[in-house]
């Protein structure tokens, strides 16, 4: 089955999100209160290795497993879009202690209340799609 | 080995595994960005009939939905088989700040005051989760990505837009933490 590898990658992601405690509301509160290095160390490590990986892929023009070049699409520049959107995201992130990935990982941990947040997130995404053209981008 | 895995993982191990997940997806020819799934779900539910933004070939994104299913399974495996059941070891300062808000010290991964079903089915608890989720969904699509898409993938590619988004994530998070939470609790 072609899709199995994505399920396995997702399982690794779900496990690391759980074992790093990045899915915990408490850890997110601790981060926003600047009272522990944990989340900063976590993101800093992921980012440092991510920058090296991306650099190496570009420098050596590495290809994916099917032999296609690995392409990074530059993001279009805009300040209002990323800043306003980012702030709205952050409001919800600190409130629920979850971003989209951890939200679903929490279902696996059987914190069923998170399903309310998932419904909210889908509704929020839908509203954005519906009023997108009227927002500053 | 299992005992080692069952402890909370140190940040440097976790950070390295997150980078590995990103690298694996790149090697699979995909890019790591979780919130795209929310758009895919809208589209798969037929939202494309009414709203142009959802009118795209979502089946090409099935891989990301499979990744999502894996993430749920990963959470299940971690909690059922790789957990020693200990409470999150957050700093004493955070425990004190939260107790001043009326949130008791961790007994597991999540606070009872928000994540227990009793709390979730009070009006306040329900709205915290629903509106929080709503802001996450709306904001991540508006900003074109969430923590995985911007803070990991985007910043790894040294994208200025991702840095602006991450700064936004923090501004919003600080507003909630220092302004909204004291008002709510």
CSV table of C-alpha atoms in Angstrom, one decimal:
chain,number,residue,atom,x,y,z
A,1,UNK,CA,0.0,0.0,0.0
A,2,UNK,CA,1.4,3.3,-1.2
A,3,UNK,CA,0.0,5.4,1.6
A,4,UNK,CA,1.4,3.2,4.4
A,5,UNK,CA,4.7,5.2,4.6
A,6,UNK,CA,2.7,8.4,5.3
A,7,UNK,CA,0.8,6.7,8.1
A,8,UNK,CA,4.1,5.5,9.5
A,9,UNK,CA,5.6,9.0,9.3
A,10,UNK,CA,2.5,10.3,11.0
A,11,UNK,CA,2.8,7.7,13.8
A,12,UNK,CA,6.4,8.9,14.4
A,13,UNK,CA,5.1,12.5,14.5
A,14,UNK,CA,2.3,11.6,16.9
A,15,UNK,CA,4.8,9.7,19.2
A,16,UNK,CA,7.3,12.5,19.2
A,17,UNK,CA,4.7,15.1,19.9
A,18,UNK,CA,3.4,13.1,22.8
A,19,UNK,CA,6.8,12.1,24.3
A,20,UNK,CA,8.2,15.7,23.9
A,21,UNK,CA,5.0,16.8,25.8
A,22,UNK,CA,4.6,19.5,23.1
A,23,UNK,CA,0.9,18.5,23.0
A,24,UNK,CA,0.4,19.5,26.6
A,25,UNK,CA,-1.5,22.7,27.4
A,26,UNK,CA,0.9,23.0,30.4
A,27,UNK,CA,4.0,23.0,28.3
A,28,UNK,CA,2.5,25.7,26.0
A,29,UNK,CA,1.7,27.9,29.0
A,30,UNK,CA,5.2,27.4,30.4
A,31,UNK,CA,6.6,28.5,27.0
A,32,UNK,CA,4.5,31.6,26.7
A,33,UNK,CA,5.4,32.5,30.3
A,34,UNK,CA,9.1,32.0,29.4
A,35,UNK,CA,9.5,29.8,32.5
A,36,UNK,CA,11.3,26.8,30.9
A,37,UNK,CA,13.8,26.2,28.1
A,38,UNK,CA,12.0,22.9,27.1
A,39,UNK,CA,9.9,24.2,24.1
A,40,UNK,CA,12.6,26.6,23.0
A,41,UNK,CA,15.2,23.9,23.0
A,42,UNK,CA,12.8,21.6,21.1
A,43,UNK,CA,12.0,24.1,18.4
A,44,UNK,CA,15.6,25.3,18.3
A,45,UNK,CA,16.9,21.8,17.7
A,46,UNK,CA,14.3,21.0,15.1
A,47,UNK,CA,15.0,24.3,13.4
A,48,UNK,CA,18.8,24.0,13.4
A,49,UNK,CA,18.6,20.5,11.9
A,50,UNK,CA,15.9,21.6,9.5
A,51,UNK,CA,18.0,24.5,8.2
A,52,UNK,CA,21.0,22.2,7.7
A,53,UNK,CA,18.8,19.6,6.0
A,54,UNK,CA,17.2,22.2,3.7
A,55,UNK,CA,20.6,23.7,2.9
A,56,UNK,CA,22.1,20.3,2.1
A,57,UNK,CA,19.1,19.3,-0.1
A,58,UNK,CA,19.5,22.6,-2.1
A,59,UNK,CA,23.3,22.5,-2.3
A,60,UNK,CA,23.5,18.9,-3.6
A,61,UNK,CA,20.2,19.2,-5.5
A,62,UNK,CA,19.0,16.0,-3.8
A,63,UNK,CA,16.0,14.1,-5.2
A,64,UNK,CA,13.1,12.4,-3.6
A,65,UNK,CA,12.6,8.6,-3.6
A,66,UNK,CA,11.0,8.8,-7.0
A,67,UNK,CA,13.9,10.7,-8.5
A,68,UNK,CA,12.1,14.0,-8.7
A,69,UNK,CA,14.0,17.1,-7.5
A,70,UNK,CA,13.0,18.3,-4.1
A,71,UNK,CA,11.6,21.8,-4.6
A,72,UNK,CA,11.0,24.5,-2.0
A,73,UNK,CA,8.5,27.0,-3.1
A,74,UNK,CA,9.2,30.5,-1.7
A,75,UNK,CA,6.3,32.1,0.1
A,76,UNK,CA,4.8,35.3,-1.2
A,77,UNK,CA,5.8,38.3,0.8
A,78,UNK,CA,3.1,40.1,2.8
A,79,UNK,CA,3.0,41.6,6.2
A,80,UNK,CA,-0.7,41.9,7.1
A,81,UNK,CA,-1.5,38.4,6.1
A,82,UNK,CA,1.2,36.7,8.2
A,83,UNK,CA,1.0,39.0,11.1
A,84,UNK,CA,-2.8,39.2,11.5
A,85,UNK,CA,-3.3,35.5,10.6
A,86,UNK,CA,-0.4,34.6,12.9
A,87,UNK,CA,-1.8,36.6,15.8
A,88,UNK,CA,-5.2,35.0,15.5
A,89,UNK,CA,-3.6,31.6,15.4
A,90,UNK,CA,-1.5,32.4,18.5
A,91,UNK,CA,-4.7,33.5,20.4
A,92,UNK,CA,-6.1,30.0,19.9
A,93,UNK,CA,-2.8,28.2,20.4
A,94,UNK,CA,-2.4,29.5,23.9
A,95,UNK,CA,-6.1,29.1,24.7
A,96,UNK,CA,-6.3,25.4,23.8
A,97,UNK,CA,-2.6,24.6,24.2
A,98,UNK,CA,-2.8,22.9,20.8
A,99,UNK,CA,-1.8,23.7,17.3
A,100,UNK,CA,-3.3,21.7,14.4
A,101,UNK,CA,-1.0,18.6,14.7
A,102,UNK,CA,-1.1,18.2,18.4
A,103,UNK,CA,-4.9,18.7,18.3
A,104,UNK,CA,-5.2,15.4,16.4
A,105,UNK,CA,-2.5,13.7,18.5
A,106,UNK,CA,-4.6,14.5,21.6
A,107,UNK,CA,-7.5,12.5,20.1
A,108,UNK,CA,-5.1,9.5,20.2
A,109,UNK,CA,-4.5,10.2,23.8
A,110,UNK,CA,-8.2,10.0,24.3
A,111,UNK,CA,-8.7,13.6,25.5
A,112,UNK,CA,-12.1,13.6,23.8
A,113,UNK,CA,-12.8,17.2,24.7
A,114,UNK,CA,-10.3,18.2,22.0
A,115,UNK,CA,-12.8,17.2,19.4
A,116,UNK,CA,-14.7,20.4,20.2
A,117,UNK,CA,-11.5,22.3,19.2
A,118,UNK,CA,-11.2,20.2,16.0
A,119,UNK,CA,-14.8,21.2,15.0
A,120,UNK,CA,-13.9,24.8,15.8
A,121,UNK,CA,-10.8,24.6,13.7
A,122,UNK,CA,-12.6,23.2,10.7
A,123,UNK,CA,-15.3,25.9,11.1
A,124,UNK,CA,-12.6,28.6,11.3
A,125,UNK,CA,-10.9,27.3,8.2
A,126,UNK,CA,-14.2,27.3,6.4
A,127,UNK,CA,-15.0,30.9,7.4
A,128,UNK,CA,-11.6,32.0,6.2
A,129,UNK,CA,-12.2,30.4,2.8
A,130,UNK,CA,-15.6,32.1,2.6
A,131,UNK,CA,-14.5,35.6,3.4
A,132,UNK,CA,-10.9,35.4,2.2
A,133,UNK,CA,-11.4,38.0,-0.6
A,134,UNK,CA,-12.5,40.6,1.9
A,135,UNK,CA,-9.5,40.3,4.2
A,136,UNK,CA,-6.2,42.2,3.8
A,137,UNK,CA,-3.5,39.9,2.3
B,1,UNK,CA,14.8,0.4,25.7
B,2,UNK,CA,11.1,0.5,26.3
B,3,UNK,CA,11.7,2.0,29.7
B,4,UNK,CA,13.9,4.7,28.1
B,5,UNK,CA,11.2,5.4,25.5
B,6,UNK,CA,8.5,5.6,28.2
B,7,UNK,CA,10.2,8.5,29.9
B,8,UNK,CA,9.4,12.0,28.6
B,9,UNK,CA,12.0,12.6,25.8
B,10,UNK,CA,14.5,15.4,26.3
B,11,UNK,CA,14.1,18.4,24.1
B,12,UNK,CA,17.2,17.7,22.0
B,13,UNK,CA,16.0,14.1,21.1
B,14,UNK,CA,12.4,15.4,20.4
B,15,UNK,CA,13.7,18.3,18.3
B,16,UNK,CA,15.9,15.9,16.2
B,17,UNK,CA,13.0,13.5,15.6
B,18,UNK,CA,10.7,16.4,14.5
B,19,UNK,CA,13.4,17.5,12.0
B,20,UNK,CA,13.6,13.8,10.9
B,21,UNK,CA,9.9,13.8,10.2
B,22,UNK,CA,10.3,16.9,8.1
B,23,UNK,CA,13.2,15.3,6.2
B,24,UNK,CA,11.2,12.0,5.7
B,25,UNK,CA,8.3,13.9,4.1
B,26,UNK,CA,10.7,15.9,1.9
B,27,UNK,CA,12.2,12.6,0.8
B,28,UNK,CA,8.7,11.3,0.0
B,29,UNK,CA,8.3,14.4,-2.2
B,30,UNK,CA,5.9,16.3,0.2
B,31,UNK,CA,6.2,19.3,2.4
B,32,UNK,CA,5.5,19.2,6.1
B,33,UNK,CA,2.5,21.4,7.0
B,34,UNK,CA,-0.3,20.0,9.2
B,35,UNK,CA,-3.0,22.7,8.9
B,36,UNK,CA,-3.5,22.1,5.2
B,37,UNK,CA,-5.4,19.1,6.4
B,38,UNK,CA,-8.2,21.4,7.7
B,39,UNK,CA,-8.6,22.8,4.3
B,40,UNK,CA,-8.6,19.3,2.8
B,41,UNK,CA,-11.2,18.2,5.2
B,42,UNK,CA,-13.5,21.1,4.3
B,43,UNK,CA,-13.0,20.3,0.6
B,44,UNK,CA,-13.6,16.6,1.1
B,45,UNK,CA,-16.9,17.4,2.9
B,46,UNK,CA,-18.0,19.3,-0.2
B,47,UNK,CA,-17.2,22.9,0.7
B,48,UNK,CA,-15.9,23.4,-2.8
B,49,UNK,CA,-19.5,23.6,-4.1
B,50,UNK,CA,-20.1,26.8,-2.3
B,51,UNK,CA,-16.7,28.4,-1.7
B,52,UNK,CA,-14.0,28.6,-4.4
B,53,UNK,CA,-11.2,28.3,-1.9
B,54,UNK,CA,-12.2,24.7,-1.3
B,55,UNK,CA,-12.7,23.9,-5.0
B,56,UNK,CA,-9.4,22.0,-5.7
B,57,UNK,CA,-8.3,18.4,-6.2
B,58,UNK,CA,-8.1,17.4,-2.5
B,59,UNK,CA,-7.4,13.8,-3.4
B,60,UNK,CA,-3.9,14.9,-4.3
B,61,UNK,CA,-3.5,15.7,-0.6
B,62,UNK,CA,-4.7,12.2,0.6
B,63,UNK,CA,-1.1,11.6,1.8
B,64,UNK,CA,-1.5,14.4,4.4
B,65,UNK,CA,-4.8,12.9,5.7
B,66,UNK,CA,-2.9,9.6,6.1
B,67,UNK,CA,-0.2,11.4,8.0
B,68,UNK,CA,-3.0,12.8,10.2
B,69,UNK,CA,-4.4,9.3,10.8
B,70,UNK,CA,-0.9,8.3,11.7
B,71,UNK,CA,-0.5,11.2,14.1
B,72,UNK,CA,-3.7,10.0,16.0
B,73,UNK,CA,-2.3,6.5,16.1
B,74,UNK,CA,1.0,7.8,17.3
B,75,UNK,CA,-0.7,9.6,20.1
B,76,UNK,CA,-2.5,6.4,21.0
B,77,UNK,CA,0.6,4.3,20.9
B,78,UNK,CA,2.5,6.8,23.0
B,79,UNK,CA,-0.2,7.0,25.7
B,80,UNK,CA,-1.0,3.2,25.8
B,81,UNK,CA,2.4,1.7,25.4
B,82,UNK,CA,5.1,4.3,25.8
B,83,UNK,CA,3.9,6.1,28.9
B,84,UNK,CA,4.9,5.9,32.5
B,85,UNK,CA,1.8,7.8,33.4
B,86,UNK,CA,3.7,10.6,35.1
B,87,UNK,CA,2.4,14.2,35.2
B,88,UNK,CA,4.1,16.8,32.9
B,89,UNK,CA,7.1,18.1,34.8
B,90,UNK,CA,6.6,21.8,34.2
B,91,UNK,CA,8.5,24.5,36.2
B,92,UNK,CA,7.4,25.5,39.7
B,93,UNK,CA,7.0,29.1,38.5
B,94,UNK,CA,4.4,28.0,35.9
B,95,UNK,CA,2.6,25.8,38.5
B,96,UNK,CA,2.4,28.8,40.8
B,97,UNK,CA,1.2,31.2,38.1
B,98,UNK,CA,-1.5,28.7,36.9
B,99,UNK,CA,-2.6,28.0,40.5
B,100,UNK,CA,-3.2,31.8,40.9
B,101,UNK,CA,-5.5,31.5,37.9
B,102,UNK,CA,-7.3,28.5,39.4
B,103,UNK,CA,-5.7,25.8,37.3
B,104,UNK,CA,-4.3,23.0,39.4
B,105,UNK,CA,-0.9,21.4,39.0
B,106,UNK,CA,-0.6,18.8,36.3
B,107,UNK,CA,-1.8,15.3,37.1
B,108,UNK,CA,-1.4,14.1,33.5
B,109,UNK,CA,-0.8,15.8,30.2
B,110,UNK,CA,-3.7,18.2,30.2
B,111,UNK,CA,-5.5,20.3,32.8
B,112,UNK,CA,-8.7,18.9,34.2
B,113,UNK,CA,-10.1,22.5,34.2
B,114,UNK,CA,-10.2,22.5,30.4
B,115,UNK,CA,-9.9,18.9,29.1
B,116,UNK,CA,-12.1,16.9,31.4
B,117,UNK,CA,-15.5,16.1,29.9
B,118,UNK,CA,-17.2,17.8,32.9
B,119,UNK,CA,-15.3,21.0,32.1
B,120,UNK,CA,-15.8,20.7,28.3
B,121,UNK,CA,-19.6,20.6,28.7
B,122,UNK,CA,-19.9,23.7,30.8
B,123,UNK,CA,-20.7,26.8,28.6
B,124,UNK,CA,-17.3,28.3,29.5
B,125,UNK,CA,-15.3,25.2,28.9
B,126,UNK,CA,-17.1,24.5,25.6
B,127,UNK,CA,-16.5,28.0,24.3
B,128,UNK,CA,-12.8,27.9,25.3
B,129,UNK,CA,-12.2,24.9,23.2
B,130,UNK,CA,-14.6,25.9,20.3
B,131,UNK,CA,-13.3,29.5,20.0
B,132,UNK,CA,-9.7,28.5,20.6
B,133,UNK,CA,-10.1,25.9,17.8
B,134,UNK,CA,-11.8,28.4,15.6
B,135,UNK,CA,-9.0,30.9,16.0
B,136,UNK,CA,-6.5,28.2,15.2
B,137,UNK,CA,-8.3,27.1,12.0
B,138,UNK,CA,-9.0,30.7,10.8
B,139,UNK,CA,-5.6,32.0,11.8
B,140,UNK,CA,-3.5,29.2,10.3
B,141,UNK,CA,-5.3,29.4,7.0
B,142,UNK,CA,-5.1,33.2,6.9
B,143,UNK,CA,-1.4,33.0,7.8
B,144,UNK,CA,-0.9,30.2,5.2
B,145,UNK,CA,0.4,27.7,7.7
B,146,UNK,CA,0.7,26.7,11.4
B,147,UNK,CA,3.7,25.7,13.6
B,148,UNK,CA,4.8,22.9,11.3
B,149,UNK,CA,4.4,24.8,8.1
B,150,UNK,CA,6.0,28.1,9.3
B,151,UNK,CA,8.0,27.5,12.4
B,152,UNK,CA,9.6,24.3,11.1
B,153,UNK,CA,9.4,24.1,7.3
B,154,UNK,CA,9.3,27.8,6.5
B,155,UNK,CA,12.0,28.9,8.9
B,156,UNK,CA,14.2,26.0,7.8
B,157,UNK,CA,14.0,27.5,4.4
B,158,UNK,CA,14.8,30.9,5.8
B,159,UNK,CA,11.5,32.4,4.7
B,160,UNK,CA,10.9,35.9,6.0
B,161,UNK,CA,7.1,35.5,5.7
B,162,UNK,CA,7.3,32.5,8.1
B,163,UNK,CA,9.3,34.6,10.6
B,164,UNK,CA,6.5,37.3,10.5
B,165,UNK,CA,3.9,34.5,11.0
B,166,UNK,CA,5.9,33.0,14.0
B,167,UNK,CA,6.2,36.5,15.5
B,168,UNK,CA,2.4,36.8,15.1
B,169,UNK,CA,1.9,33.4,16.8
B,170,UNK,CA,3.8,34.7,19.8
B,171,UNK,CA,2.0,38.0,19.9
B,172,UNK,CA,-1.3,36.2,19.9
B,173,UNK,CA,-0.1,33.6,22.5
B,174,UNK,CA,1.2,36.3,24.8
B,175,UNK,CA,-2.1,38.2,24.6
B,176,UNK,CA,-4.1,35.1,25.5
B,177,UNK,CA,-1.6,34.1,28.3
B,178,UNK,CA,-1.4,37.5,30.0
B,179,UNK,CA,-4.7,39.2,29.1
B,180,UNK,CA,-7.4,36.7,28.1
B,181,UNK,CA,-6.6,33.8,30.5
B,182,UNK,CA,-6.8,36.1,33.6
B,183,UNK,CA,-10.1,37.4,32.4
B,184,UNK,CA,-11.5,33.9,31.6
B,185,UNK,CA,-10.4,32.1,34.7
